[in-house]
Coordinates of C-alpha atoms in Angstrom, one line a residue:
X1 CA 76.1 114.0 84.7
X2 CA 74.7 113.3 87.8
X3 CA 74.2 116.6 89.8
X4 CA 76.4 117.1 93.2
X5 CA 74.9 115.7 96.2
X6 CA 75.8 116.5 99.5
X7 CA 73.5 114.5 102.4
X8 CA 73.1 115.6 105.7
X9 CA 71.1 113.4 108.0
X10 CA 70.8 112.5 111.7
X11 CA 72.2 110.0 113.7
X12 CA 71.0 108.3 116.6
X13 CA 71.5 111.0 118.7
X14 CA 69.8 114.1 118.1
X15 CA 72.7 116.8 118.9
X16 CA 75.1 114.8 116.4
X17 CA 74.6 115.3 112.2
X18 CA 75.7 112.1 109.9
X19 CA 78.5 112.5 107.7
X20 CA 78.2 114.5 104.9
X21 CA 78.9 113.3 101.8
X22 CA 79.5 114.5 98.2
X23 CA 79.2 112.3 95.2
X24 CA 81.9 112.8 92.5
X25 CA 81.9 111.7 88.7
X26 CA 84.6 111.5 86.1
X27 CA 84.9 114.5 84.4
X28 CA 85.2 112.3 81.1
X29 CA 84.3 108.9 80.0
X30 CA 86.1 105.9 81.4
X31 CA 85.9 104.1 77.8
X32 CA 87.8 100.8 77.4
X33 CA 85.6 100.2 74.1
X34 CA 83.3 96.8 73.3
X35 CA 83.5 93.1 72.6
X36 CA 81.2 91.4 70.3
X37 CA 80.5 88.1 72.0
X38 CA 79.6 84.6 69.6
X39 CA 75.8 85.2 70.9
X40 CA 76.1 88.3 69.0
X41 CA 75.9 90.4 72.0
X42 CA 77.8 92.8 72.3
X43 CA 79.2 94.6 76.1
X44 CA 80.5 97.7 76.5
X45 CA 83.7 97.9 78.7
X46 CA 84.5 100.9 81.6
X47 CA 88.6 101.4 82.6
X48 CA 87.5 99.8 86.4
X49 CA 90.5 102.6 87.9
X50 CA 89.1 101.6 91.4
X51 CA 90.2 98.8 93.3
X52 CA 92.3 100.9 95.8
X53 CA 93.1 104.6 96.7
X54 CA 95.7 106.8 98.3
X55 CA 96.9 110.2 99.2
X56 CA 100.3 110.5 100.6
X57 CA 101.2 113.6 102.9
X58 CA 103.3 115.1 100.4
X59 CA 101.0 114.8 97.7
X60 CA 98.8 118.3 96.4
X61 CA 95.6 118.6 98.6
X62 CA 93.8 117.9 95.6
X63 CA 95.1 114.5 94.8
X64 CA 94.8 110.8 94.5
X65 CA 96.2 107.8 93.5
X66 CA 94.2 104.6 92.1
X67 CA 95.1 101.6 90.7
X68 CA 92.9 99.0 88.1
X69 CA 92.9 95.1 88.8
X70 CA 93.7 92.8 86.1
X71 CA 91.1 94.1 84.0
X72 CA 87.8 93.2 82.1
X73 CA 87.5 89.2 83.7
X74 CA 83.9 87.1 83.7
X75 CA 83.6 83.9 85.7
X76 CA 82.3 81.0 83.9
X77 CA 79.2 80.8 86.5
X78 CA 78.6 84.6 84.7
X79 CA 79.2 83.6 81.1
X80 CA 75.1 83.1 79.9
X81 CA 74.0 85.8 82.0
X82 CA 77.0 88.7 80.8
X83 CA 78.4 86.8 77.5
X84 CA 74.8 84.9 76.3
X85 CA 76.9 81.9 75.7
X86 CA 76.3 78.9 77.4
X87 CA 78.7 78.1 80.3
X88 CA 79.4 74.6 78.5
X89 CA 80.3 76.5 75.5
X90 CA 82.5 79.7 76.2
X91 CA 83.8 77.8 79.1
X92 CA 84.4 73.9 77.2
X93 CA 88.1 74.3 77.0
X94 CA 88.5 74.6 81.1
X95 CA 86.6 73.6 83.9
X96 CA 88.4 76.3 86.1
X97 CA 88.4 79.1 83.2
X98 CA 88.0 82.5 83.6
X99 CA 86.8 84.9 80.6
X100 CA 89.1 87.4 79.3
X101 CA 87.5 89.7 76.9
X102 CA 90.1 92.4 77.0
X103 CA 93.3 90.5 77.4
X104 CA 96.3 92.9 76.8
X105 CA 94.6 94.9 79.1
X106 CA 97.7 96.2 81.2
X107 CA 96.9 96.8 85.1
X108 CA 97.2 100.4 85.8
X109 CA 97.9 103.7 88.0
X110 CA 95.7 106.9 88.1
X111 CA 96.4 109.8 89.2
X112 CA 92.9 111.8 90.1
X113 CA 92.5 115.5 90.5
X114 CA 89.5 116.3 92.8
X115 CA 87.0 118.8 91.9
X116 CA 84.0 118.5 94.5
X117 CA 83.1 122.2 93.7
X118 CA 81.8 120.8 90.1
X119 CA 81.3 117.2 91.6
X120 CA 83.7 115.5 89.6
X121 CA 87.0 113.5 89.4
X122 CA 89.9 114.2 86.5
X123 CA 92.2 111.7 85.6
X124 CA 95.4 113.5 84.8
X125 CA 98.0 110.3 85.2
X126 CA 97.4 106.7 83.8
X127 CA 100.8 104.4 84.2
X128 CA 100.9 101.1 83.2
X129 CA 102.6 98.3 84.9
X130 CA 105.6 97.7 83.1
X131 CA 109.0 94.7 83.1
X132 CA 112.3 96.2 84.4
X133 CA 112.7 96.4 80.0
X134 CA 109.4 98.5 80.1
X135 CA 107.1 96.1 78.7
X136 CA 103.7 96.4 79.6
X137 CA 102.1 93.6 81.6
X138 CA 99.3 92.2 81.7
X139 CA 96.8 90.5 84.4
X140 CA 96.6 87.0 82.8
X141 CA 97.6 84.6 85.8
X142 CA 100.7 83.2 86.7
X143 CA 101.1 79.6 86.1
X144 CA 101.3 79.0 89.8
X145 CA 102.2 75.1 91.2
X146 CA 102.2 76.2 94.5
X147 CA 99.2 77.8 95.4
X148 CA 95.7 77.5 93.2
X149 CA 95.1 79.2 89.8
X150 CA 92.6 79.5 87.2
X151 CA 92.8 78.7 83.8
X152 CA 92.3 82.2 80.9
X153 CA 89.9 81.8 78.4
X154 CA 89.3 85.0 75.7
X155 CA 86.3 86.2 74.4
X156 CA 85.7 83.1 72.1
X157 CA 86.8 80.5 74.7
X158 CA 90.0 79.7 73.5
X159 CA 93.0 79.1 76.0
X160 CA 95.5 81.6 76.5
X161 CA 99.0 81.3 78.0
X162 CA 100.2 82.2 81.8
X163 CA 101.9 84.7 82.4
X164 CA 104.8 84.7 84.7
X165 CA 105.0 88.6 84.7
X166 CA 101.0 89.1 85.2
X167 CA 99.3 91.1 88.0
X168 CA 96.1 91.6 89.8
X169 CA 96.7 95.0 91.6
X170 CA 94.2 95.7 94.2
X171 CA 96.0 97.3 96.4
X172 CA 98.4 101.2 96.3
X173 CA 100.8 103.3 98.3
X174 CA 103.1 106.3 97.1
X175 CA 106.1 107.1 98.8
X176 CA 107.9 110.7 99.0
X177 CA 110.3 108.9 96.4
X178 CA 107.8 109.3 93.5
X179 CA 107.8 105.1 93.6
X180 CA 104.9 103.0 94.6
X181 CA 103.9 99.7 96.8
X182 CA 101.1 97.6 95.5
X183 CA 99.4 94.6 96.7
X184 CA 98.7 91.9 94.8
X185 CA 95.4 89.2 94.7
X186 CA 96.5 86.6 92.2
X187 CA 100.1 85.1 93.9
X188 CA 99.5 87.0 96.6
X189 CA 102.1 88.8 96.9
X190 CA 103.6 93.1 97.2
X191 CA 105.2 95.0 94.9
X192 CA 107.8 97.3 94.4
X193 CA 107.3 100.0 91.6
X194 CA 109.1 103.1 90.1
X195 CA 107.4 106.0 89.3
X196 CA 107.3 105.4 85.7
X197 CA 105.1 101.7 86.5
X198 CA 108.3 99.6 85.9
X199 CA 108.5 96.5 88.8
X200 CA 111.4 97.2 90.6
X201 CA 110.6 93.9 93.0
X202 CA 108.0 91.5 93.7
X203 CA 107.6 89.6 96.9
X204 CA 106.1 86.3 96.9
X205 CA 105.3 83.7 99.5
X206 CA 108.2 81.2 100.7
X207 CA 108.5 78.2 98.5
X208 CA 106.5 79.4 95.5
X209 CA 109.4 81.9 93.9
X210 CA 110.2 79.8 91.0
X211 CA 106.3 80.0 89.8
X212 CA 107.6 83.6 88.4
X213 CA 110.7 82.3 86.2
X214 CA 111.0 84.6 83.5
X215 CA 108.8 87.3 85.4
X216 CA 111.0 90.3 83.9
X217 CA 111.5 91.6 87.1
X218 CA 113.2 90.6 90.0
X219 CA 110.9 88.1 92.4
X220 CA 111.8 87.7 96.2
X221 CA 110.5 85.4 98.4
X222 CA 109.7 87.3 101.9
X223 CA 105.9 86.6 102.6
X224 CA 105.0 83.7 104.8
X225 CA 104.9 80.6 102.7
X226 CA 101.6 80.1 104.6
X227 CA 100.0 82.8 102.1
X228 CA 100.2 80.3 99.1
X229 CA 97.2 78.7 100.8
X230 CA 94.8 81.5 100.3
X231 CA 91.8 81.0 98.2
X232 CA 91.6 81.6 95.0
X233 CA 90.8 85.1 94.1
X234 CA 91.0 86.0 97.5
X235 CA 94.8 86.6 98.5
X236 CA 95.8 90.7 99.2
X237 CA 93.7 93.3 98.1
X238 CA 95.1 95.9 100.7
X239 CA 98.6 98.0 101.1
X240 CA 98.8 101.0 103.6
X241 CA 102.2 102.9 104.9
X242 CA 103.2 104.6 107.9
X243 CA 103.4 108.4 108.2
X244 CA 106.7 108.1 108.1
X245 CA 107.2 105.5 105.7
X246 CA 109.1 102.3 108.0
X247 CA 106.1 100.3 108.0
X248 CA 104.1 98.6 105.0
X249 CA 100.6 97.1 106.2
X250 CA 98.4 94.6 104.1
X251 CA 96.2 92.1 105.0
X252 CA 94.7 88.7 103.5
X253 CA 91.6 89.4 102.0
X254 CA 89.9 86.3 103.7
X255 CA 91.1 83.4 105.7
X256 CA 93.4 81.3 104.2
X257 CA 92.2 77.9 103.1
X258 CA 94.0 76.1 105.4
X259 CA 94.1 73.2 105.8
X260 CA 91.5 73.3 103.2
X261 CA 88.6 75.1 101.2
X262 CA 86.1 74.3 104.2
X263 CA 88.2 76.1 107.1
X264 CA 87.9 79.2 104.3
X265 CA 84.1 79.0 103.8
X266 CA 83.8 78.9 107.5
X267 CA 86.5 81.1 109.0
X268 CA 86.1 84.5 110.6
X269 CA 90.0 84.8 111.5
X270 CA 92.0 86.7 109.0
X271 CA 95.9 88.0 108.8
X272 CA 97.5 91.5 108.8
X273 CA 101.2 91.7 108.3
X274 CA 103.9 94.5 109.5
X275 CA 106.7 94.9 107.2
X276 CA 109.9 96.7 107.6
X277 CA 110.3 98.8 104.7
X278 CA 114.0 98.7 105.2
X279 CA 114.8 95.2 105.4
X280 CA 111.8 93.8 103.8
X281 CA 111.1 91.8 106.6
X282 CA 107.4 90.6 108.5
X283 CA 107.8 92.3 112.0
X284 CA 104.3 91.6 112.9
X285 CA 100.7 89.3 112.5
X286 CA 97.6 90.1 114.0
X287 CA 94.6 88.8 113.7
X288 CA 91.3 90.5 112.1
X289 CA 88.1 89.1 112.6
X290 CA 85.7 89.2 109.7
X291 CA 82.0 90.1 110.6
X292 CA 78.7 88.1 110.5
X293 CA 77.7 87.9 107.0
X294 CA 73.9 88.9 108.4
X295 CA 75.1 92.4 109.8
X296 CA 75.9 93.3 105.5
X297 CA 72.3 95.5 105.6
X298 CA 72.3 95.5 102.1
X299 CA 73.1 92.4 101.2
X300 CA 72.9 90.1 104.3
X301 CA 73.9 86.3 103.5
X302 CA 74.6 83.1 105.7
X303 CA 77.9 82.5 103.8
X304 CA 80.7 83.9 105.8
X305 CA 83.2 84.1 103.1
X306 CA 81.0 86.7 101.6
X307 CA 83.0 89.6 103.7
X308 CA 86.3 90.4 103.3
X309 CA 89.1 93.3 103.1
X310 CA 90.0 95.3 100.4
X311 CA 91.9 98.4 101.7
X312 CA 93.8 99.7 104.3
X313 CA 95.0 103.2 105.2
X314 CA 97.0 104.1 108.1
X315 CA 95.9 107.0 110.5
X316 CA 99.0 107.0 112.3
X317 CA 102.1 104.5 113.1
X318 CA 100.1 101.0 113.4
X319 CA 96.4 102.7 113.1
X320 CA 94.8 101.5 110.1
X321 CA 91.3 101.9 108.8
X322 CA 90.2 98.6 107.4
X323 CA 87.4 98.3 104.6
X324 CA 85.4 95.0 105.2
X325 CA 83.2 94.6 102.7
X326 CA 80.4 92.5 100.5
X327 CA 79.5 92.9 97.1
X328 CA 76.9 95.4 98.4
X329 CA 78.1 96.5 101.3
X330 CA 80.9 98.5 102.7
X331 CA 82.1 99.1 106.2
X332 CA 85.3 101.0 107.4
X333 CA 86.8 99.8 110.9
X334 CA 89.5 101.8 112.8
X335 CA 92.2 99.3 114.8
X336 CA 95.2 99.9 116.8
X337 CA 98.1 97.2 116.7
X338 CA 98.8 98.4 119.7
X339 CA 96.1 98.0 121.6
X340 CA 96.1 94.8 123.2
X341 CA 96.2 92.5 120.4
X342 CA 98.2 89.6 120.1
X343 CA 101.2 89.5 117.7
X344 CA 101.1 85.8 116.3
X345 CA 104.3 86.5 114.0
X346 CA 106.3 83.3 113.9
X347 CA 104.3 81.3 116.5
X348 CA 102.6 77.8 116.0
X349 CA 100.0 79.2 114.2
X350 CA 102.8 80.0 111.1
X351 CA 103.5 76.1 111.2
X352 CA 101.2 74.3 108.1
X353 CA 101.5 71.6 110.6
X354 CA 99.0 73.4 113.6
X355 CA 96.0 71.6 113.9
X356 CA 93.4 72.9 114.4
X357 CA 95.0 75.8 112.0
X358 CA 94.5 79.6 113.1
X359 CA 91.3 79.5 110.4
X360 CA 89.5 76.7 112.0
X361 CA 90.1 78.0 116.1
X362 CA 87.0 79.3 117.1
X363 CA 87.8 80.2 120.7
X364 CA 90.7 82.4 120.0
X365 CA 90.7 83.3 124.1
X366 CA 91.0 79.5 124.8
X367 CA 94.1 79.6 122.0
X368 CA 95.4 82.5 124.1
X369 CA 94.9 85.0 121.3
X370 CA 93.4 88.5 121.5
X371 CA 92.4 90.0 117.6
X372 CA 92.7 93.4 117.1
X373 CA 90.1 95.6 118.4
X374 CA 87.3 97.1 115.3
X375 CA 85.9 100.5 115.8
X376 CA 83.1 101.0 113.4
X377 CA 83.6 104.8 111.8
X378 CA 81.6 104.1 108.3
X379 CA 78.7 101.9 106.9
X380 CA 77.3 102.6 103.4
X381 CA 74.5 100.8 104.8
X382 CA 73.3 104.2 105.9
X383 CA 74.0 106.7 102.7
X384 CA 71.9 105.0 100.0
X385 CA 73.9 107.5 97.3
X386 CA 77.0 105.6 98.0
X387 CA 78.0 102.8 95.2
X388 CA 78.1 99.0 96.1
X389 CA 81.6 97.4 95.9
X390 CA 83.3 100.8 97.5
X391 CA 87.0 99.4 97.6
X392 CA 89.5 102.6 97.4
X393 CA 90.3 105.1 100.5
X394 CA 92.3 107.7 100.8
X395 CA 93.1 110.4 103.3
X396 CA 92.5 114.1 102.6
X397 CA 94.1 116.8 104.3
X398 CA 91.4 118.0 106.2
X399 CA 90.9 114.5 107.4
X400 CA 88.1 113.6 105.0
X401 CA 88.0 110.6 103.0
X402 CA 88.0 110.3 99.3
X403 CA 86.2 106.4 98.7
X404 CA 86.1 104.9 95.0
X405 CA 84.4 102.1 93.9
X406 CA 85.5 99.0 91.8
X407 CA 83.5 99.0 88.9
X408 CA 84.5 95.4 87.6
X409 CA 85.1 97.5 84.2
X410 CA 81.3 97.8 83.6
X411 CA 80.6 94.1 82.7
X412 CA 77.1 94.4 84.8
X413 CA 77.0 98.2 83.5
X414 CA 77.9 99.8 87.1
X415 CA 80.2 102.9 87.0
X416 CA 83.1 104.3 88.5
X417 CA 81.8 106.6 91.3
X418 CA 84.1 108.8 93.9
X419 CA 83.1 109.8 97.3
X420 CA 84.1 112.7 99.6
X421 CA 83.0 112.3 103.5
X422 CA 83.5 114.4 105.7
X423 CA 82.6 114.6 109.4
X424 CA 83.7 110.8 110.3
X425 CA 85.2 110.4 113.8
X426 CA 88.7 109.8 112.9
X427 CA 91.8 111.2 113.4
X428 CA 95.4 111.4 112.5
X429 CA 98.5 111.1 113.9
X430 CA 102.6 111.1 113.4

């Protein structure tokens, strides 16, 4: 086991110390087990527990929450170089397949005790998403009309069915209720879930409800139908809560293809919704810009749909921290919806019929639009012990943060890796 590591360096300015940091392990083996592939090689899969984080106010000190994505998944464009079959074999059946090596993988909640006197992590929770009837799901893709999908392919390349009830959780919350609030990548879409992992409710864009027939679980179409143009892949990843539980946050990944897969590749301009808890309702849209792909130290690119958002966690009523990422890259913004940004909720730029679209404006000022305002607080850049592909964040009481990366369940052989930092210039409220 890696030995605790606590860093202490300078920052720009000499009377000021950098964050310190201390690098946390799983106390035991995440082990999802191996898959012989028809090349004969054989990869050894990690539980990925990683892709978001959370520590509500009523939770122990020592406590967080994680959830897993849809589990062990390969993109054709990876199969030679992960699977060592050719792409025109494993991939022959569908030209927009997706490898699923592990397919009744069922996505996942963790509950994680933190030790950073021993510099480790325990896992002393794992529920699985589960139907109202308490069948387990799993992340297979949802045969989706409305807005793009991919086709699953398992280990050997054959085709496997759609699943109406799948999810890709990327997103957590827990309430004082014991339930949860997830966000969701695939549809995209939020959801509703009792303490036990049953779906209590899903929430789906406008227009595209009757893609989840036969779900097993009730499916309610409150999003914007806008949302069914997000790429593929890149729909929520986010879900944060208010101190005192009225407001749900999330955000769009990326831009939303819209009007097409070019105004995606190109776009800077993403959206963050405000929900009423209560009523279920959008109460607010504000506008994130994404940064240059260049500023990524790490991994610096000229594709600007290279960074996007995985998390969110409030600081306060309508103070999030954002994580914009890369694959290498991490970086944690502080904003404030009310600080002078402009709330675009049910406006022209929620018709389809807007042209140019929100995604394709470029001068925002000329639009009359101010985005919200990006403090930066955190850039892995600058602590070369922290993981690539940090996506989880959670609040500790001492106003710390606990980050967590997403692993991708060990298909390149990374590993699940926890981070406490402490020193950060942020603060809570409510």
């Amino acid at each position: 086991m890696r030995a605790l590591a606590v860093a202490v360096l300078l920052l720009a300015t000499p009377a000021a110390a950098s964050p310190q940091i201390v690098v946390l392990e799983p106390s035991t083996p995440l082990t999802l087990g191996s898959v012989t592939f028809e090349s004969g090689r054989q990869v050894a899969f990690s539980i990925g527990i990683g892709s978001a984080a959370f520590r509500g106010r009523h939770d122990p000190p020592d406590v967080a929450w994680t959830v897993s994505d849809r589990g062990p998944n390969i993109a054709c464009t990876q199969a030679l170089a992960i699977t060592g079959v050719p792409r025109e074999r494993i991939c022959a059946a569908a030209n927009n397949g997706r490898i699923y090596p592990v397919p009744a993988y069922a996505p996942t909640i963790y509950g994680l005790r933190l030790d950073p006197e021993r510099g480790v992590f325990h896992v002393f929770d794992a529920i699985a998403l589960k139907t109202a009837d308490g069948r387990p799901i799993d992340g297979l893709l949802n045969p989706l009309t409305v807005a793009t999908t991919e086709t699953p392919l398992d280990a050997r390349g054959r085709v496997l069915a759609q699943n109406a009830s799948a999810v890709d959780a990327e997103g957590i919350v827990r309430l004082a209720d014991g339930t949860f609030w997830i966000g969701e990548e695939n549809a995209p879409s939020i959801l509703h879930v009792a303490a036990d992992g049953r779906i209590l409710m899903r929430i789906v864009p406008a227009g595209t409800g009757a893609d989840f027939a036969g779900a097993g679980y009730p499916v309610f179409e409150g999003l914007p139908a806008l949302l069914a143009r997000r790429f593929t892949n890149r729909g929520i990843e986010s879900m944060a809560i208010s101190p005192d539980e009225r407001f749900l946050y999330t955000m769009l990944q990326n831009p939303l293809a819209n009007p097409d897969a070019r105004a995606y590749q190109q776009a800077k301009n993403t959206r963050l919704l405000k929900i009423e808890r209560a009523t279920l309702r959008v109460v607010g849209q504000y506008v994130y810009q994404l940064d240059d792909p260049q500023s990524f130290r790490k991994d610096p690119s000229n594709r600007q749909s290279d960074p996007r958002i995985s998390e969110l966690t409030a600081l306060g009523t309508d103070r999030l921290l954002v994580l914009e990422r890369t694959d290498g890259t991490t970086k944690l913004y502080e904003v404030d919806l009310r600080a002078g940004a402009t709330d675009i909720l049910a406006s022209r730029w929620d018709d389809a019929a807007t042209r140019p679209t929100l995604e394709q404006s470029n001068d925002l000022v000329g639009a009359g639009i101010t985005p919200l305002g990006k403090r930066l607080v955190f850039d892995s850049a600058d602590h070369p012990q922290a993981p690539t592909k940090l996506e989880g964040v959670a609040v500790l009481p001492d106003g710390a943060l606990f980050l967590i990366n997403d692993d991708d369940f060990g298909i390149t052989g990374e590993r699940t890796v926890g981070l406490i930092v402490r020193g950060l210039d942020i603060r809570t409220t409510d």
